[in-house]
Short mmCIF file of C-alpha atoms and ligand atoms in Angstrom, two decimals:
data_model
loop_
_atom_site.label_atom_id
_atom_site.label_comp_id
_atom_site.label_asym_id
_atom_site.label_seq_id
_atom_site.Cartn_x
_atom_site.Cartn_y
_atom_site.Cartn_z
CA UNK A 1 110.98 53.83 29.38
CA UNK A 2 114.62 52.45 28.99
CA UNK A 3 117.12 53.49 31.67
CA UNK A 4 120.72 52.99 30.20
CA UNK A 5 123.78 53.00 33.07
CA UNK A 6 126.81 53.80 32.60
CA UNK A 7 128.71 52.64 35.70
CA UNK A 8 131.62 50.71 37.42
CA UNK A 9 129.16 49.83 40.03
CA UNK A 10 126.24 48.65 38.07
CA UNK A 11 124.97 46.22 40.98
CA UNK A 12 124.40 49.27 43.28
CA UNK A 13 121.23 50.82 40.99
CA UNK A 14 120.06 47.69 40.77
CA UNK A 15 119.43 46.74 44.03
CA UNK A 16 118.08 50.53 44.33
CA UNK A 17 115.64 49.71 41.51
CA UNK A 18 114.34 46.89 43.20
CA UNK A 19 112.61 48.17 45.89
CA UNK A 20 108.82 49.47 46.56
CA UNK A 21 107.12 51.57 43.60
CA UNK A 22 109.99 51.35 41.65
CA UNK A 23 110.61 47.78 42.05
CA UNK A 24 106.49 47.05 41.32
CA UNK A 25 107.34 49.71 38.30
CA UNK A 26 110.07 47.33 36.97
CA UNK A 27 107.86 43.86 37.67
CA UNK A 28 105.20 45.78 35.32
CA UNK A 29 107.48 46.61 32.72
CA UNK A 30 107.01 49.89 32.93
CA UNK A 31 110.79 50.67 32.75
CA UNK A 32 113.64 48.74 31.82
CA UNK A 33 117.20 49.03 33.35
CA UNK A 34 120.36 48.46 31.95
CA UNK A 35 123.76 48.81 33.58
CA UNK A 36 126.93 48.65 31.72
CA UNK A 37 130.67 48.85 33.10
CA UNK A 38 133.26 50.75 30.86
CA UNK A 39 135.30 47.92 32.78
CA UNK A 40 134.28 45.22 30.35
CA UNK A 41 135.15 47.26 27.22
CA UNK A 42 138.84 48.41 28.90
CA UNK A 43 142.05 46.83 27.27
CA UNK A 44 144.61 44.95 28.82
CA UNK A 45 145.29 42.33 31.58
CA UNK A 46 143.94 45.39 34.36
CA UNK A 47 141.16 46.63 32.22
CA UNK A 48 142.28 50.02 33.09
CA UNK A 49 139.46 52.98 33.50
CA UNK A 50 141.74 55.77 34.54
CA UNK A 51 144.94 57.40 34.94
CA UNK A 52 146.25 60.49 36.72
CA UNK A 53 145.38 63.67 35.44
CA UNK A 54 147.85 65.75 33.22
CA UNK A 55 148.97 68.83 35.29
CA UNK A 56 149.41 67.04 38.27
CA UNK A 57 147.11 67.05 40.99
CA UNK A 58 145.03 64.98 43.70
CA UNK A 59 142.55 62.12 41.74
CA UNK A 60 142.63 59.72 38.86
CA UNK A 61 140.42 60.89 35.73
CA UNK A 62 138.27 58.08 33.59
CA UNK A 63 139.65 57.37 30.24
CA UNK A 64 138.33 58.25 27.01
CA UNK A 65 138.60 54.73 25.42
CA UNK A 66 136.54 52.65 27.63
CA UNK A 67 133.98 54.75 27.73
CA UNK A 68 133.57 55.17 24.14
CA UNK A 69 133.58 51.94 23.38
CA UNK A 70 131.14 51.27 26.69
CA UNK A 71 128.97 53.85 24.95
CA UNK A 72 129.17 52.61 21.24
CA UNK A 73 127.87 49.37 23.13
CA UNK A 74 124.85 50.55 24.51
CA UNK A 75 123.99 52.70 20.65
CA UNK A 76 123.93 49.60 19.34
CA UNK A 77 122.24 47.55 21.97
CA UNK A 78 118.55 49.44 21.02
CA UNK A 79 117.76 51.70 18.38
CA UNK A 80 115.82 54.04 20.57
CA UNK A 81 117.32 57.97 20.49
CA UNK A 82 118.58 58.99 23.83
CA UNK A 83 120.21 62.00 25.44
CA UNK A 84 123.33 61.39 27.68
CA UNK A 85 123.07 62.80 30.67
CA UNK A 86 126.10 62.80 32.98
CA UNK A 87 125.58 63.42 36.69
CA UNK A 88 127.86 65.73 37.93
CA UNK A 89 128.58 69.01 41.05
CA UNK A 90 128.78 71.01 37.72
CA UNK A 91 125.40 70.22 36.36
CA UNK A 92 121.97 71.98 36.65
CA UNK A 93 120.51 70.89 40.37
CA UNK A 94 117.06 68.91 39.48
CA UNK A 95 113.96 69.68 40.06
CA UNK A 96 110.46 68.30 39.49
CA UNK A 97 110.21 70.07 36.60
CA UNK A 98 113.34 68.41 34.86
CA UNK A 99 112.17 65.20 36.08
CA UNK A 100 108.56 65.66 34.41
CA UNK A 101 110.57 66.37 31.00
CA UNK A 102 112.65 63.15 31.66
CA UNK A 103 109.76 61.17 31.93
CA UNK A 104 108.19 61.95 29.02
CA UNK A 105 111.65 60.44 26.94
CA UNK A 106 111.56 57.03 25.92
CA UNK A 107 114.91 56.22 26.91
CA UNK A 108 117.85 58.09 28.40
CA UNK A 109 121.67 56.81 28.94
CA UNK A 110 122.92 57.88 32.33
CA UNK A 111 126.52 58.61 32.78
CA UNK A 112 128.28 58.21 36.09
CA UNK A 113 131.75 59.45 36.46
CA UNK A 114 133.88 58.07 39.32
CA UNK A 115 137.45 59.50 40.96
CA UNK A 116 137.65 63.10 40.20
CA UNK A 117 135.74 62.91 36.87
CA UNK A 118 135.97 62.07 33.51
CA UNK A 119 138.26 63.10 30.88
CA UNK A 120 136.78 66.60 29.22
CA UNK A 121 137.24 65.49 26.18
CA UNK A 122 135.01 62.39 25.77
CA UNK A 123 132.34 64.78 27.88
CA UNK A 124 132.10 67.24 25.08
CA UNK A 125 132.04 65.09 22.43
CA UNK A 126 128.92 62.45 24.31
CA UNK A 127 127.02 64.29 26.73
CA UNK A 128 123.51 65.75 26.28
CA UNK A 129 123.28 67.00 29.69
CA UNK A 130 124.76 67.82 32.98
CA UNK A 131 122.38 67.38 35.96
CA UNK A 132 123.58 67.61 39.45
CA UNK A 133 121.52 66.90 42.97
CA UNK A 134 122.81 69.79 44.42
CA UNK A 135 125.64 72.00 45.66
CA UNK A 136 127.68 69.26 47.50
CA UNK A 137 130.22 66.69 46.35
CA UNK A 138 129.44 62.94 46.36
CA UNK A 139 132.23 60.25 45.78
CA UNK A 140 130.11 59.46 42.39
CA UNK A 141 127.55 59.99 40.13
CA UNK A 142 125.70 56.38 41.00
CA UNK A 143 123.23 58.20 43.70
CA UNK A 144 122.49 60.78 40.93
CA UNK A 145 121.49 58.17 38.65
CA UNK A 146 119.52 56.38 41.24
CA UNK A 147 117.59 59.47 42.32
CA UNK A 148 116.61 60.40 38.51
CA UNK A 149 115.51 56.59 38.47
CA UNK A 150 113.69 56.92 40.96
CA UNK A 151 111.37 59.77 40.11
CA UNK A 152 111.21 59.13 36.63
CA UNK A 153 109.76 55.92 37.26
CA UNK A 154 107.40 56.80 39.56
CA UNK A 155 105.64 58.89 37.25
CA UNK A 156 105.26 56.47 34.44
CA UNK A 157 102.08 56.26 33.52
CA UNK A 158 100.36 52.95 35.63
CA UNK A 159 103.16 53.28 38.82
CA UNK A 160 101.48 54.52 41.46
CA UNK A 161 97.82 53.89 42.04
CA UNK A 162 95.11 56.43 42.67
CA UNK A 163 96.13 56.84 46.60
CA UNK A 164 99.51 56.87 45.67
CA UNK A 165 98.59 59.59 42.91
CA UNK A 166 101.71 62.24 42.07
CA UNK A 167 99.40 64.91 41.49
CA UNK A 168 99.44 65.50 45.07
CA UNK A 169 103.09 65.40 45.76
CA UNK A 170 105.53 68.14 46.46
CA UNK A 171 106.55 70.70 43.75
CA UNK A 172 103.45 69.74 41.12
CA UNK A 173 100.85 71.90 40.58
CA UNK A 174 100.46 74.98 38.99
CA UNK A 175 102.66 76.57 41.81
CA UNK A 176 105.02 73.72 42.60
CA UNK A 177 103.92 74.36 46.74
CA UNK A 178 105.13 71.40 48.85
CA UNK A 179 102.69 68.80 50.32
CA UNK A 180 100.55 69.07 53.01
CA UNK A 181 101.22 66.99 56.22
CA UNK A 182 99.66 63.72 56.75
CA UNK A 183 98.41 61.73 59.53
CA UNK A 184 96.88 57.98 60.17
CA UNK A 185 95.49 55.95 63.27
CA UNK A 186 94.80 56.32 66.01
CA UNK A 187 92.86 60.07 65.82
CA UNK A 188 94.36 60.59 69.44
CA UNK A 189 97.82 60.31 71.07
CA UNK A 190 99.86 61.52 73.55
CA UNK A 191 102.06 63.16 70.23
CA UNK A 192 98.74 65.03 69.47
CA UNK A 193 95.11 65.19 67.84
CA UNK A 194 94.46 64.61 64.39
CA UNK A 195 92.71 68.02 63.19
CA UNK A 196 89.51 67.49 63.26
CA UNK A 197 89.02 69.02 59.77
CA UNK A 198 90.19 65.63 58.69
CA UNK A 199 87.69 63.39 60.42
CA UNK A 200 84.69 66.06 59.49
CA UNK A 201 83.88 63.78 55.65
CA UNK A 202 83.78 67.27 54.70
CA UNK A 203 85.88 67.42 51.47
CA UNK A 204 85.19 70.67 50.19
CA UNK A 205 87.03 71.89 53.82
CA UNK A 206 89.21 69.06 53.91
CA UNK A 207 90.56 70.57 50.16
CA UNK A 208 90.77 73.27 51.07
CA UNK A 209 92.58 72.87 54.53
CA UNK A 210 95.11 70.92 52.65
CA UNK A 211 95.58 73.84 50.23
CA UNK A 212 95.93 76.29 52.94
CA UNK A 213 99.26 73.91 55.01
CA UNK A 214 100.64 73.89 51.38
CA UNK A 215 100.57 77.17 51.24
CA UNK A 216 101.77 77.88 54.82
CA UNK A 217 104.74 75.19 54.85
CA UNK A 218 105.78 76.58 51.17
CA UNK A 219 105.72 80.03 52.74
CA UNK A 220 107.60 78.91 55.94
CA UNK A 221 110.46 76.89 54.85
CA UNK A 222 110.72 77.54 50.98
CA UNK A 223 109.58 80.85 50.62
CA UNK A 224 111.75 81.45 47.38
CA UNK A 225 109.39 78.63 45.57
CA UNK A 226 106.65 81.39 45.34
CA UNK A 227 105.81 85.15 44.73
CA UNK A 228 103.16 86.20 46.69
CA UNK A 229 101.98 88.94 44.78
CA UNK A 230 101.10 86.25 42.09
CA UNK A 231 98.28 84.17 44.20
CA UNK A 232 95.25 84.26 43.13
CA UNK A 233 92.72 85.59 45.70
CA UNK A 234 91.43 82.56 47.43
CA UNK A 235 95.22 81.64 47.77
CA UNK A 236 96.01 85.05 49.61
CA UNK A 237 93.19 84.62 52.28
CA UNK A 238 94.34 81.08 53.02
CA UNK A 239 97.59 81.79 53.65
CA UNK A 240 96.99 85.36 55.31
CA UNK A 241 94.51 83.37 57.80
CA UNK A 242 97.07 80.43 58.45
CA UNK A 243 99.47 83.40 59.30
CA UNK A 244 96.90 84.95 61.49
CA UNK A 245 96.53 81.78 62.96
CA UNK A 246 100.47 81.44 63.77
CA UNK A 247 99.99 84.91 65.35
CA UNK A 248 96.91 84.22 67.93
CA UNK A 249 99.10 81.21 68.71
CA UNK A 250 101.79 83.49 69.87
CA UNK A 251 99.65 85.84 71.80
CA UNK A 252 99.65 84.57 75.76
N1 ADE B 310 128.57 63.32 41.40
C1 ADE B 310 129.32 63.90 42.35
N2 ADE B 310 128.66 64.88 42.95
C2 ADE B 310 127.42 64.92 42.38
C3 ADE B 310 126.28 65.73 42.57
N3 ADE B 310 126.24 66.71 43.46
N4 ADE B 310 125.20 65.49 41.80
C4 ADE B 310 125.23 64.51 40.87
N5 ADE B 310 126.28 63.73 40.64
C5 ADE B 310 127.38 63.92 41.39
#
């Protein structure tokens, strides 16, 4: 996999790159990052990137030029097709779905506006694809970038190890429920007990305990990521006896 950046701040994902999986992802060669500023392809003594926006208005806007030629740059740097994707408030919000699709690419070219964005006109003509993180505003589209780094890479094939596994993980599976919660030494502390499901060696229950507090969590705090009507049996009784279980809780 070949990450291409398109950034004025191309020191920022690497040092995000670096670090943990992602970093032992990149020492393996599993990925390959390249940053590029539309800085060193601008004209003139300031190597300008932007101007004010026609129509007036708060903001400078990136220019066309420098960005083409930034992005002719990279074309020719590798062979390897790519979609641009520019990372923007007006994209589609991710999701592990999208990210599952990105990782199957061999290469992608990430775009990351600046200021109040980039001039429409170079957008229609370059980009693939708008993502966005989510429904608020961030000063750029560097964190974006970052963030599709990260779980892209993570899912290369050879990046995490068994333990580490991303079949387990939040949003995969048939359902896309989120994970289960987790807990280490020491069995007992003031904080609580580790459920004693968990220390039983029995992994048929232990399965199927973790099942169940996927189920339960999905149903509690993102209960638009499922339709209930769709579980299959087994599903139903889990999560009907977890919500029993909330009940007798209640009950004095
Ligand atoms: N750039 C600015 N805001 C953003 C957002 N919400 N997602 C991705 N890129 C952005």
């Amino acid at each position: 996999m070949r990450f291409d950046v398109i950034t004025l701040f191309p020191e920022f994902l690497a040092q995000s790159a670096g670090l943990g999986v992602v970093g032992r992802a990149q020492e393996k060669a599993l990925f390959s990052l390249h940053g590029w500023n539309p800085r060193d392809y601008a004209e003139g003594n300031y190597r300008r990137v932007d101007d004010r926006p026609f129509g007036g208005g708060p903001g400078m806007v990136m220019l066309i030029e420098p960005l083409q030629a930034c992005l002719s740059a990279v074309r020719a740097a590798d062979p390897t097709p790519a979609p641009v994707i520019y990372l923007s408030p007006q994209g589609r919000p991710l999701t592990q779905a999208k990210v599952r699709e990105l990782a199957a690419l061999p290469r992608m070219i990430l775009l990351c506006g600046r200021y109040e964005g980039i001039d429409e006109r170079f957008l229609a003509g370059a980009v693939d694809e708008e993502i966005s993180l989510g429904d608020y505003v961030l000063s750029g589209g560097e964190l974006g970038a970052a963030v599709i780094i990260d779980a892209v890479a993570r899912l290369q094939e050879g990046a995490l190890n068994d333990a580490e596994s991303a079949a387990q993980d939040s949003f995969e599976g048939e359902l896309g429920l989120l994970d289960c919660p987790h807990f280490s030494q020491p069995a007992q502390h003031p904080l609580g007990d580790v459920p004693n499901v968990l220390r039983s060696g029995n992994h048929a229950a232990i399965a199927n305990w973790r099942r169940q507090q996927s189920l339960l969590r999905t149903w509690q705090r993102r209960p638009e990521l499922f339709d209930e009507s769709t579980l299959n049996k087994a599903d139903r009784k889990l999560l009907a006896q977890a919500r029993d279980g909330l009940e007798s809780d209640k009950t004095p």
